[in-house]
Tab-separated table of C-alpha atoms and ligand atoms in Angstrom:
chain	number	residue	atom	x	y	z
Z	1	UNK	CA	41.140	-40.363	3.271
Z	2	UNK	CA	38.513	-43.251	3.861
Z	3	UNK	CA	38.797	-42.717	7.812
Z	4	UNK	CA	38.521	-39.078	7.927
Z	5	UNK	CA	35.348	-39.924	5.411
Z	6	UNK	CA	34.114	-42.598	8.188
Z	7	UNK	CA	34.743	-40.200	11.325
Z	8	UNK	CA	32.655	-37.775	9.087
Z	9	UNK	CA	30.037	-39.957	8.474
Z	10	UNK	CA	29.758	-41.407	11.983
Z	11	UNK	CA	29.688	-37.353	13.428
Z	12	UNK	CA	26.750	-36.649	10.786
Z	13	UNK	CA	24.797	-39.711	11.762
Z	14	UNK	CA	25.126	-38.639	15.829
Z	15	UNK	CA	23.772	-35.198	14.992
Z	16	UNK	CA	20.797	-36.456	12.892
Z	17	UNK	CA	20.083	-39.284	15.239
Z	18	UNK	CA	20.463	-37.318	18.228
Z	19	UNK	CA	18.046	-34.128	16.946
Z	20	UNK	CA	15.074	-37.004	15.935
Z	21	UNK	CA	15.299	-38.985	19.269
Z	22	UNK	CA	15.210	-35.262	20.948
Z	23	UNK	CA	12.170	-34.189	19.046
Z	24	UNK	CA	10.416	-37.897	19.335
Z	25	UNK	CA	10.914	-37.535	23.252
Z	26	UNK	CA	9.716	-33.619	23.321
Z	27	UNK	CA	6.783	-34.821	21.370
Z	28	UNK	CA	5.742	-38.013	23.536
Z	29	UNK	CA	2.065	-36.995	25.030
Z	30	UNK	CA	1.763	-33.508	23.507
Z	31	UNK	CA	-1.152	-32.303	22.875
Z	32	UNK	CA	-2.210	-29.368	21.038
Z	33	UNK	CA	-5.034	-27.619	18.798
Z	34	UNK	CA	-7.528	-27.283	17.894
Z	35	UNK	CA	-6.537	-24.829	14.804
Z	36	UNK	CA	-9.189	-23.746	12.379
Z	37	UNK	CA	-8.156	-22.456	8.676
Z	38	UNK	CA	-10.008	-22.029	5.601
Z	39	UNK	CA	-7.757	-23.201	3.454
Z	40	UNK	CA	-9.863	-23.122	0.715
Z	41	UNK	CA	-13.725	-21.001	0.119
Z	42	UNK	CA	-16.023	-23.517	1.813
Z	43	UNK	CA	-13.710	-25.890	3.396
Z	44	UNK	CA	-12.751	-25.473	7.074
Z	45	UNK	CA	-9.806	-27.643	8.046
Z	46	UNK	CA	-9.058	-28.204	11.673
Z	47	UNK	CA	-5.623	-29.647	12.431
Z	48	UNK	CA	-5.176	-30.810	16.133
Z	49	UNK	CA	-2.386	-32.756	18.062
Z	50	UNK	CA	-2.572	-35.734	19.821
Z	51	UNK	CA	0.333	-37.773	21.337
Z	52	UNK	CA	2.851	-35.844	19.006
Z	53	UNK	CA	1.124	-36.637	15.945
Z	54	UNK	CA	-1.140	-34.683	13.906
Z	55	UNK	CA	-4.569	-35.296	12.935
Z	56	UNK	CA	-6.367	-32.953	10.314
Z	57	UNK	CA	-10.254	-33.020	9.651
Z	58	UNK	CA	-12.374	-30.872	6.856
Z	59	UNK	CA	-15.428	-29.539	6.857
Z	60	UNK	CA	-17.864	-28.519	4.376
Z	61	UNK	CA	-18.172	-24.255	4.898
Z	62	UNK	CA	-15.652	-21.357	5.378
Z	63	UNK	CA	-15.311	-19.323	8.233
Z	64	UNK	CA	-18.570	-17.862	7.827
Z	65	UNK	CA	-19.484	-14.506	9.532
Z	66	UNK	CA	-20.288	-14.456	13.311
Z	67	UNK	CA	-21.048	-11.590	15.561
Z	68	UNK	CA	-18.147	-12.701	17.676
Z	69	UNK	CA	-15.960	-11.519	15.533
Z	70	UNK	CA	-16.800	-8.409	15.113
Z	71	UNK	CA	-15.898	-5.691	17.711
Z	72	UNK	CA	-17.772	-3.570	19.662
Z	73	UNK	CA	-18.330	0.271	18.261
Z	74	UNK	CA	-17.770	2.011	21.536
Z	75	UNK	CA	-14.201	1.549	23.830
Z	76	UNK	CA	-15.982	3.187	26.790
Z	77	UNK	CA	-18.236	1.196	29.204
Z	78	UNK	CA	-20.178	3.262	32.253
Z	79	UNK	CA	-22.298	1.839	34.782
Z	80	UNK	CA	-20.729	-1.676	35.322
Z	81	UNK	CA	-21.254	-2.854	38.778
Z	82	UNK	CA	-17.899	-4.998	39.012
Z	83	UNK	CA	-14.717	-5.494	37.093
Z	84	UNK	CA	-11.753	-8.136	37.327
Z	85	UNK	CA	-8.658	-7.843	35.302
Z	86	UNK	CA	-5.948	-9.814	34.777
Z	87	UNK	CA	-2.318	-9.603	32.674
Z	88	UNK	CA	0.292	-11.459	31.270
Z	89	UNK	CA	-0.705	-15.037	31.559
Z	90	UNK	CA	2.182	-16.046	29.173
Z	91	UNK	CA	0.943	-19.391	28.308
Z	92	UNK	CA	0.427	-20.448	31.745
Z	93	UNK	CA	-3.219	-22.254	31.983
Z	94	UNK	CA	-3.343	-23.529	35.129
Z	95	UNK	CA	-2.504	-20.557	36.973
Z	96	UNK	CA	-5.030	-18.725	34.738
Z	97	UNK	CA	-7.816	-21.069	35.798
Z	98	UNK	CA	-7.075	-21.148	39.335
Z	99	UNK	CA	-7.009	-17.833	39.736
Z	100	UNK	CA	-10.631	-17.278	37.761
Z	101	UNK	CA	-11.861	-19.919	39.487
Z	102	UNK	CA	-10.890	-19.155	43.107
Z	103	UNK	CA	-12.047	-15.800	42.853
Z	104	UNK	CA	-15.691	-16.316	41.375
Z	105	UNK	CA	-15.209	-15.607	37.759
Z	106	UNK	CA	-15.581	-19.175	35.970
Z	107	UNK	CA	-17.114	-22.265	37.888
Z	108	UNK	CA	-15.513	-26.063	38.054
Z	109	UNK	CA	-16.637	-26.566	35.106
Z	110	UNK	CA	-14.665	-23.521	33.170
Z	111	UNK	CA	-18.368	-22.060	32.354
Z	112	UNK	CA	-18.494	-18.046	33.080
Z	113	UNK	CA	-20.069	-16.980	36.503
Z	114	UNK	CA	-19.832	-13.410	36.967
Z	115	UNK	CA	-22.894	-12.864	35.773
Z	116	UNK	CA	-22.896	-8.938	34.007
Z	117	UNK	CA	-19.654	-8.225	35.815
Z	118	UNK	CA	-16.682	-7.737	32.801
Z	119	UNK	CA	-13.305	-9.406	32.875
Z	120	UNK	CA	-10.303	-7.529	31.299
Z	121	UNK	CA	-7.609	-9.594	29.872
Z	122	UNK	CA	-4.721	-6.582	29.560
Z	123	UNK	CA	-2.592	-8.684	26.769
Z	124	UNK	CA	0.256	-11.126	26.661
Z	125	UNK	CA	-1.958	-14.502	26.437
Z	126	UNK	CA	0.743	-15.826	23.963
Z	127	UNK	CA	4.577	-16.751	23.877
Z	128	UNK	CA	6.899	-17.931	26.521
Z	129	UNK	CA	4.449	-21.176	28.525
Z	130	UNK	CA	3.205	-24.469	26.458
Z	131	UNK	CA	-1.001	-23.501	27.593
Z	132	UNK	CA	-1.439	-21.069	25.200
Z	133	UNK	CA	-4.277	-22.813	22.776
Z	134	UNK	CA	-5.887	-23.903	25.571
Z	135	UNK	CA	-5.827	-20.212	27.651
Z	136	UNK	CA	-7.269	-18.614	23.873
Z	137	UNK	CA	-10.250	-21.078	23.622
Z	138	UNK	CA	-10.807	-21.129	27.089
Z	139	UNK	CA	-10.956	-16.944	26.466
Z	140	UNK	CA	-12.929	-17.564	23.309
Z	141	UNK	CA	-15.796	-19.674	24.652
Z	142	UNK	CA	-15.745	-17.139	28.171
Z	143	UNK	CA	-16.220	-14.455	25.866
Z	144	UNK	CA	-20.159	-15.448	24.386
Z	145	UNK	CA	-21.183	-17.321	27.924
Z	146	UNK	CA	-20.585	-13.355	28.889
Z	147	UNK	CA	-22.365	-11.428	26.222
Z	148	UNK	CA	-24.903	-13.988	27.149
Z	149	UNK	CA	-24.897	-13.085	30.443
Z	150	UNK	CA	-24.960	-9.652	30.314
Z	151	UNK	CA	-21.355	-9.405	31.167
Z	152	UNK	CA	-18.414	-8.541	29.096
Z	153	UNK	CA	-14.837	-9.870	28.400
Z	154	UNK	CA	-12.733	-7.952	26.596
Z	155	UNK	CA	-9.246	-9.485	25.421
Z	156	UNK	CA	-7.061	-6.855	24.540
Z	157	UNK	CA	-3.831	-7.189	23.100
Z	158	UNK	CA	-0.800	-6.576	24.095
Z	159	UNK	CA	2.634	-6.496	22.517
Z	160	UNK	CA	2.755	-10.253	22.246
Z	161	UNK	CA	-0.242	-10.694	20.811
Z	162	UNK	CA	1.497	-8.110	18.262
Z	163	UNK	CA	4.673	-9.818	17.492
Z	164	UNK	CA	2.613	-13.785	17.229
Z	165	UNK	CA	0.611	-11.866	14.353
Z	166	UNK	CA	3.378	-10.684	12.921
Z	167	UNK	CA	5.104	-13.945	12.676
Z	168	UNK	CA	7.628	-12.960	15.572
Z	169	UNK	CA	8.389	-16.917	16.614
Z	170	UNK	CA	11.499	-15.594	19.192
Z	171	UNK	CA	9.218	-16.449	22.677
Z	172	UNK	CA	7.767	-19.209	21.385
Z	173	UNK	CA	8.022	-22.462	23.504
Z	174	UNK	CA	9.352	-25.158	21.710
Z	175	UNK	CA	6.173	-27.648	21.464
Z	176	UNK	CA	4.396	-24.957	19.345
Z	177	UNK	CA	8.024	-25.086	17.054
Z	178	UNK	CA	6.654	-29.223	17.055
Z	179	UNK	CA	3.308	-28.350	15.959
Z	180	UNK	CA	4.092	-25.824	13.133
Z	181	UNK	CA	6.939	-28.376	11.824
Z	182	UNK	CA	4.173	-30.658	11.862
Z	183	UNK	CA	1.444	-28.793	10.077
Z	184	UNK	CA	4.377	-27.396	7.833
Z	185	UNK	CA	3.352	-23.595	8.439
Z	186	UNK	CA	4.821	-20.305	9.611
Z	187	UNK	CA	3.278	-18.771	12.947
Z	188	UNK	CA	2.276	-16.131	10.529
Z	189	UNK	CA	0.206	-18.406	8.250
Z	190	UNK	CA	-1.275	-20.535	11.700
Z	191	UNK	CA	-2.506	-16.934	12.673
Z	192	UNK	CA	-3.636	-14.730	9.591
Z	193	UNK	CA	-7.009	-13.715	8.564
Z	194	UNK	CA	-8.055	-17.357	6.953
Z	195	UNK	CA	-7.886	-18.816	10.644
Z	196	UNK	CA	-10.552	-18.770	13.099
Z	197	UNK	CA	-8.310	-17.614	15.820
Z	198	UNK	CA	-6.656	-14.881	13.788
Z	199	UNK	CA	-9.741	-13.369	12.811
Z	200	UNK	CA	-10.818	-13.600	15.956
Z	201	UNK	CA	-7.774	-11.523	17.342
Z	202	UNK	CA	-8.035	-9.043	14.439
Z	203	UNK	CA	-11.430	-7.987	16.112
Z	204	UNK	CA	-10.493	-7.136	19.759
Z	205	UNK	CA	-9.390	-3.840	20.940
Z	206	UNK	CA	-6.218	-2.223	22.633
Z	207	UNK	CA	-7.506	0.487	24.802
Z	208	UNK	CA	-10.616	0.918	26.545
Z	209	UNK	CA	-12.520	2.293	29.279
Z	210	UNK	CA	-14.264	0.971	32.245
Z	211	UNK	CA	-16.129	3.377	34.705
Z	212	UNK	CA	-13.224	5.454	35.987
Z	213	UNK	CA	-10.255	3.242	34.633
Z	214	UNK	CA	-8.463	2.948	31.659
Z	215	UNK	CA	-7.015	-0.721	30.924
Z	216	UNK	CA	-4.340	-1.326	28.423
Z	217	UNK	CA	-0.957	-3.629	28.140
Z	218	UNK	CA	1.841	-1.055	28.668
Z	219	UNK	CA	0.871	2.665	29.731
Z	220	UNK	CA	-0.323	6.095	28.047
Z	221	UNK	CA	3.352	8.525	27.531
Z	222	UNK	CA	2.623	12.350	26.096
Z	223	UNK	CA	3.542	11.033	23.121
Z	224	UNK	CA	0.413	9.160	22.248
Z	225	UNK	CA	-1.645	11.874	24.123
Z	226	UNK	CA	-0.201	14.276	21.377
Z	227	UNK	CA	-1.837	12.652	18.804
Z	228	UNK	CA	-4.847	13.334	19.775
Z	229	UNK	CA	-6.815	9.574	18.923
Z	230	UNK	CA	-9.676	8.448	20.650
Z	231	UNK	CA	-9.937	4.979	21.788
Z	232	UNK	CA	-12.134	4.308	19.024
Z	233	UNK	CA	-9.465	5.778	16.783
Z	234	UNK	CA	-6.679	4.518	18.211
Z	235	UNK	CA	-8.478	0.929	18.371
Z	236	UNK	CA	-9.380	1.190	14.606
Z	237	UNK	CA	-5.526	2.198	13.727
Z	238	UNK	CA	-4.190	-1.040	15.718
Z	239	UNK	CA	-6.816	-3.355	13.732
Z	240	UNK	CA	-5.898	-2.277	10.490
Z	241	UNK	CA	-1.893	-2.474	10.656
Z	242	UNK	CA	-1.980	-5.504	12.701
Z	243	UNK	CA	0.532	-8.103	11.215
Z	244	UNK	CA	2.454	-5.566	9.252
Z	245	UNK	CA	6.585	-5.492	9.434
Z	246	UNK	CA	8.138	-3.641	12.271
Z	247	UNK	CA	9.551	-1.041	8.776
Z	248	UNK	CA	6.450	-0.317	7.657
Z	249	UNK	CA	5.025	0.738	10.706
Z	250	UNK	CA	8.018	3.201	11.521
Z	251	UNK	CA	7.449	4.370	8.631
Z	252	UNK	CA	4.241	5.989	9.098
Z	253	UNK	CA	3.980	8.896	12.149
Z	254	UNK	CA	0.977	7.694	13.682
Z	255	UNK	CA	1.892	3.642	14.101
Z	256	UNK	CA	5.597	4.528	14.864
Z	257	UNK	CA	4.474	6.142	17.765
Z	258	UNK	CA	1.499	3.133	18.561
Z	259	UNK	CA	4.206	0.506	18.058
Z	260	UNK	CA	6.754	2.183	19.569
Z	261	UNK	CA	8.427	2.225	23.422
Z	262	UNK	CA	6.469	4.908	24.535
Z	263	UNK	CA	3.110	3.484	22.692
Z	264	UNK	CA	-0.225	2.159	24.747
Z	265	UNK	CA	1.263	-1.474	24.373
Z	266	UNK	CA	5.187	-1.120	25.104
Z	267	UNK	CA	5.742	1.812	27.594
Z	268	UNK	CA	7.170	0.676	30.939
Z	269	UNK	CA	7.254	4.650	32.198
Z	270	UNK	CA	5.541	4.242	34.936
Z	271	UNK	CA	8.255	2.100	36.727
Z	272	UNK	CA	10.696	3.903	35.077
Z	273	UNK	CA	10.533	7.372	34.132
Z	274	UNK	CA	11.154	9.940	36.647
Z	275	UNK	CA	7.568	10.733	36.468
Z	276	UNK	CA	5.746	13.157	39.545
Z	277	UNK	CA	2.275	12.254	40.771
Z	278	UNK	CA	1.012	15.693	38.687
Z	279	UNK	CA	3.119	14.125	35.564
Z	280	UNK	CA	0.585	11.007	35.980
Z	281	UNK	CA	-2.727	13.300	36.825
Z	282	UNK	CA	-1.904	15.102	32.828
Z	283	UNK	CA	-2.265	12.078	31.286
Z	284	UNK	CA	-5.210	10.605	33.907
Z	285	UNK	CA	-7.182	13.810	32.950
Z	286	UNK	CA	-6.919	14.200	29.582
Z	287	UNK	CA	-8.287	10.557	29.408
Z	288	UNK	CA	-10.820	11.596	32.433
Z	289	UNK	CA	-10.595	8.770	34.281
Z	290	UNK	CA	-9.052	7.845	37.961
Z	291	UNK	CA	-6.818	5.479	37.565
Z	292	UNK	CA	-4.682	3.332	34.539
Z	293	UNK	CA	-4.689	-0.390	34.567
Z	294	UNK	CA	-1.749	-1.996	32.863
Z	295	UNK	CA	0.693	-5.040	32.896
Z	296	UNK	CA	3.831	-5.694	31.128
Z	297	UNK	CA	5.939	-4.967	33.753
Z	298	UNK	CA	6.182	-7.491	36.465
Z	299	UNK	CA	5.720	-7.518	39.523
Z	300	UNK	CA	5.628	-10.004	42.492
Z	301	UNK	CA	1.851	-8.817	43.101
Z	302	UNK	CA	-0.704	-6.596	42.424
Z	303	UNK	CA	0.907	-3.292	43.198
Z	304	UNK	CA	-0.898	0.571	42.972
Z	305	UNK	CA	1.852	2.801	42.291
Z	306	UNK	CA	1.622	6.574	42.569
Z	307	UNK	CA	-1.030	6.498	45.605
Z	308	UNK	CA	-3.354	4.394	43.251
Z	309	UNK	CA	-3.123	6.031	39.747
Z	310	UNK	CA	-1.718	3.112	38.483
Z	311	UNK	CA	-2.597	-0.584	38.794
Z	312	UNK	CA	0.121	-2.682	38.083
Z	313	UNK	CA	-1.201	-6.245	37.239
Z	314	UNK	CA	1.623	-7.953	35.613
Z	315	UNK	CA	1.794	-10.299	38.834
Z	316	UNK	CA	4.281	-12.939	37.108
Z	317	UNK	CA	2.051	-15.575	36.242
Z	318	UNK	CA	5.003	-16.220	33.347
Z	319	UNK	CA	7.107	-17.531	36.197
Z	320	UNK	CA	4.540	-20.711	36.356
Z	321	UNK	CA	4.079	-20.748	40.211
Z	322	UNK	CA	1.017	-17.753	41.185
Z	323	UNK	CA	-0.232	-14.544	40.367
Z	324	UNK	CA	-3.221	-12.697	41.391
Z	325	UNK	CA	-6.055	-10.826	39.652
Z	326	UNK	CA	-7.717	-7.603	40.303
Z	327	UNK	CA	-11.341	-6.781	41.574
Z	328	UNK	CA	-12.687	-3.332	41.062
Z	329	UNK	CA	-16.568	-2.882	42.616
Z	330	UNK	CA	-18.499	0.121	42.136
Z	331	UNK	CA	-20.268	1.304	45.444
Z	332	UNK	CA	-23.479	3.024	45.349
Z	333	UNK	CA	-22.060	6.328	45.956
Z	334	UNK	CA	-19.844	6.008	42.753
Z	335	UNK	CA	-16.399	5.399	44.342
Z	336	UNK	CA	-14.798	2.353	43.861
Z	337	UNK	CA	-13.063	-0.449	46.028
Z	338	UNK	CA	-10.571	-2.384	45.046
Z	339	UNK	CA	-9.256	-5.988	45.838
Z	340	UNK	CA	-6.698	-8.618	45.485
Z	341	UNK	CA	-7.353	-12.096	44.843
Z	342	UNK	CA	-4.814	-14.741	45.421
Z	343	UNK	CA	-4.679	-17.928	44.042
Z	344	UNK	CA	-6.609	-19.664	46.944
Z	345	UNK	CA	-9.699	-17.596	46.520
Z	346	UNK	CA	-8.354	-15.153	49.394
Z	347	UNK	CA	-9.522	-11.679	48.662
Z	348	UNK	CA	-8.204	-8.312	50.725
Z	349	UNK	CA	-8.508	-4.678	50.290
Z	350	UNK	CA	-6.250	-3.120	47.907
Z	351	UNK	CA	-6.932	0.106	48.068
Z	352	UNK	CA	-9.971	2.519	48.671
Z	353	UNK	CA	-10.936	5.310	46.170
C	401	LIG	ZN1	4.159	-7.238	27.385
């Protein structure tokens, strides 16, 4: 009896004392933050990580109530002179910066540099890489150096972004498990409507419209063309459900459809589907534009299938090694050419249209 109590005792004290060393060692140099909640009216408290341990400051006001946060009344943008777009970066920082630096978007010093040009984020900044508070402020701060500019970046969201602000933790890497152990909080709770970031996110759009493209996460099905939305519409309907369970929102016609596989941010159809060139020119007309940028599905590189109707950025910047980001300028004559850029600044013709 006593032994089989001792061998018991001895196995419990290996699991405990192996899980702490593991989490002391993850922990060791890891650095994360800053987060921003108003945790109370008029008190800000920002929580950040250093080394593995957490360090929490308050301020004296709330959130307040900043332009930035609010989101722009019109989803359709004519007359801009250049556009770059990129997908998917998955927590991946470095690869994100390299590639905006290389290829003239953001100087050495992560300040913006494309002047009035826009930059389209198509989604998936979150989940899967250990850079993702650093690629949001880095987005964040790009985002007003633009508008002062004259320029534009527009983050949309993309399924990810969906299922952090839902509480979804299943792609999460384990250092943000660390933090939210540490600051004793769901994912939910570090991203709701009391937190800078989260209101932040509850003000960007899904869909939009740049010249003669359309840029979104997954792909446009008949199913949402059906419903008739416009991007305004269909922007508005994403804002206001955001966060809420998977049931309710299969539960109501219009979301199940927007949340669903063959919705703007989960369709993969156009790798898929048995779909014609004509089956691709429906849905490019009825949104009357050229061409449909989206990511989502990886790729190895920037591909343009269909002869160019759709630009595929997912480029696999998830994997942690490259990826490449798209350059779209508007000629005189209205046409458009577009370009790859690599991660060494490189920059060839993609296509001509
Ligand atoms: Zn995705």
């Amino acid at each position: 009896m006593h032994n089989r109590f001792y061998a018991f005792l001895i196995i419990l004290i290996s699991i405990v004392g192996f899980n702490s060393l593991a989490i002391a060692k993850d922990s060791k140099n890891y650095q994360d933050g800053p987060y921003l909640i108003a945790e109370k009216p008029n008190q800000l408290t920002q929580y950040d990580v250093i080394d593995g341990a957490l360090f929490i400051d308050r301020y004296r006001g709330g959130l307040g109530k900043v332009s930035h946060f609010e989101h722009s009344p019109s989803d359709n943008y004519q007359g801009v002179k250049k556009v770059a777009a990129i997908s998917d970066i998955h927590g991946q920082f470095q690869i994100f910066k390299q590639l905006l630096q290389r290829n003239g978007i953001i100087d050495s010093k992560l300040n913006w540099q494309w002047g009035t040009g826009h930059l389209v984020i198509t989604g998936d900044i979150f989940d899967r890489g250990d850079t993702v508070t650093e690629a949001l402020w880095l987005v964040f701060k790009l985002e007003q150096q633009a508008k002062a500019a004259g320029g534009k970046l527009h983050y949309l969201l993309g399924n990810h972004e969906y299922m952090v602000l839902r509480g979804n933790e299943k792609y999460l890497h384990d250092k943000y498990h660390h933090t939210l152990d540490l600051m004793n909080m769901d994912l939910k709770t570090l991203f709701n409507h009391q937190t800078t970031l989260g209101q932040w996110l509850r003000s960007k759009s899904t869909v939009i419209k740049i010249n003669d493209s359309v840029f979104m996460h997954g792909g446009i099905h008949q199913d949402f063309l059906d419903l008739n939305l416009t991007l305004e519409q269909t922007n508005e309907i994403f804002r206001s459900t955001i966060g809420q369970s998977r049931d309710t929102l299969k539960s109501q016609p219009i979301t199940k459809v927007l949340y669903g596989r063959t919705g703007p941010i989960w369709y993969r159809g156009f790798f898929k589907d048995d779909l014609s060139a004509s089956d691709v020119d429906k849905v490019l007309n009825s949104l009357q534009v050229k061409r449909i940028v989206v990511g989502h599905t990886s790729q190895q590189q920037l591909e343009t299938p269909f002869d160019g109707r759709v630009i595929a950025i997912d480029t696999s910047i998830k994997r942690g090694v490259k990826g490449e980001i798209l350059i779209i300028n508007r000629q005189e004559d209205g046409t458009d050419v577009l370009i790859r850029g690599k991660m060494n600044g490189e920059q060839s013709p993609l296509l001509n249209k």
